[in-house]
Short mmCIF file of C-alpha atoms in Angstrom, two decimals:
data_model
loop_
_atom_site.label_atom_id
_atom_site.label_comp_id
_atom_site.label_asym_id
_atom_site.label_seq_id
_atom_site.Cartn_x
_atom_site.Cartn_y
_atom_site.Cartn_z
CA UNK A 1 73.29 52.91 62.96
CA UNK A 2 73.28 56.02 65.08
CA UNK A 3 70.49 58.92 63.95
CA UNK A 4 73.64 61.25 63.53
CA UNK A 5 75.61 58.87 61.59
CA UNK A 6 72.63 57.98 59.17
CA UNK A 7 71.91 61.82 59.07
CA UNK A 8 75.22 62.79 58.20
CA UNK A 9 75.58 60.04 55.35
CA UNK A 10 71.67 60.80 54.05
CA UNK A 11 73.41 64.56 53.44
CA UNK A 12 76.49 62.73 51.40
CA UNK A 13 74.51 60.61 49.12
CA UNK A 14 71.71 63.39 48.46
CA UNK A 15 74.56 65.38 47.61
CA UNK A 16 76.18 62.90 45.55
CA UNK A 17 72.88 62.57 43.66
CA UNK A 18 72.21 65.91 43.40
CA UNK A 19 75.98 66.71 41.93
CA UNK A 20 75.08 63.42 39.39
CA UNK A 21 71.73 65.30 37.94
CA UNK A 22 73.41 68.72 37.58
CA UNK A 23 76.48 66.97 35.75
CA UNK A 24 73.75 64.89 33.36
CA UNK A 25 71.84 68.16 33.41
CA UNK A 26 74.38 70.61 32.32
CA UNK A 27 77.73 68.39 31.41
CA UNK A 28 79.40 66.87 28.28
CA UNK A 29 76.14 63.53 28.11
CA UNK A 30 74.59 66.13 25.73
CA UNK A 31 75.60 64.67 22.82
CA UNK A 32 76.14 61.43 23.92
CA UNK A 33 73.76 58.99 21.18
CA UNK A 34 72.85 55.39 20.87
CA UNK A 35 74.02 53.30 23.75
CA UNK A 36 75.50 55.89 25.53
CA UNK A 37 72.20 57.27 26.04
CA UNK A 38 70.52 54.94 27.63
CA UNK A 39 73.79 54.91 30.36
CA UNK A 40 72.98 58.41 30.61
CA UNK A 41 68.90 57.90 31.58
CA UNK A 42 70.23 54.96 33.93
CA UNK A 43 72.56 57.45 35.63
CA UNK A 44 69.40 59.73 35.71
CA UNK A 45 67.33 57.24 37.74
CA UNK A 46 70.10 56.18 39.75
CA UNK A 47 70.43 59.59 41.20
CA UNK A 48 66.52 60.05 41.60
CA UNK A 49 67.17 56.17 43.83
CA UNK A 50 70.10 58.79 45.59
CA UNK A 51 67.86 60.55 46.38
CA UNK A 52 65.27 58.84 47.79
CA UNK A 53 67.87 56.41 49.93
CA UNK A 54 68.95 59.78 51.18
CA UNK A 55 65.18 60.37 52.26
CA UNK A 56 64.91 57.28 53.65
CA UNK A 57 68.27 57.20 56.11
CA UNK A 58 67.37 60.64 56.92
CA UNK A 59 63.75 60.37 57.95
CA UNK A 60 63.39 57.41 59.37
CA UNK A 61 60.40 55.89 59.11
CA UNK A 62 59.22 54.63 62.76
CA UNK A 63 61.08 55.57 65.93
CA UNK A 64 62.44 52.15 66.59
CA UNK A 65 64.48 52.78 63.33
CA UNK A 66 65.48 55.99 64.76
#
């Protein structure tokens, strides 16, 4: 994959993650008990893994990968 290409879709899922946490943050999960709330801490860690994919196809880590 090019460096722009996997820069460009680094931004789109660290945005995607970052959209995920607010909505968990500040939308309707509140109240969301039971079963339903251990979806909502799996959605939590699957946007922190978002987020660190994003890191990863961003910043690549040695220059061949670049």
């Amino acid at each position: 994959m090019s460096p722009a290409v996997s820069r460009l879709a680094g931004i789109a899922i660290l945005l995607i993650g970052i959209a995920v946490a607010l909505w968990l943050a500040f939308g309707p999960p509140q109240d969301w008990e039971g079963g339903m709330r251990w979806l909502r801490h799996g959605l939590v860690w699957g946007s922190l893994g978002l987020a660190l994919l994003s890191a990863r196809l961003m910043f690549p880590a040695t220059r061949k990968d670049a």
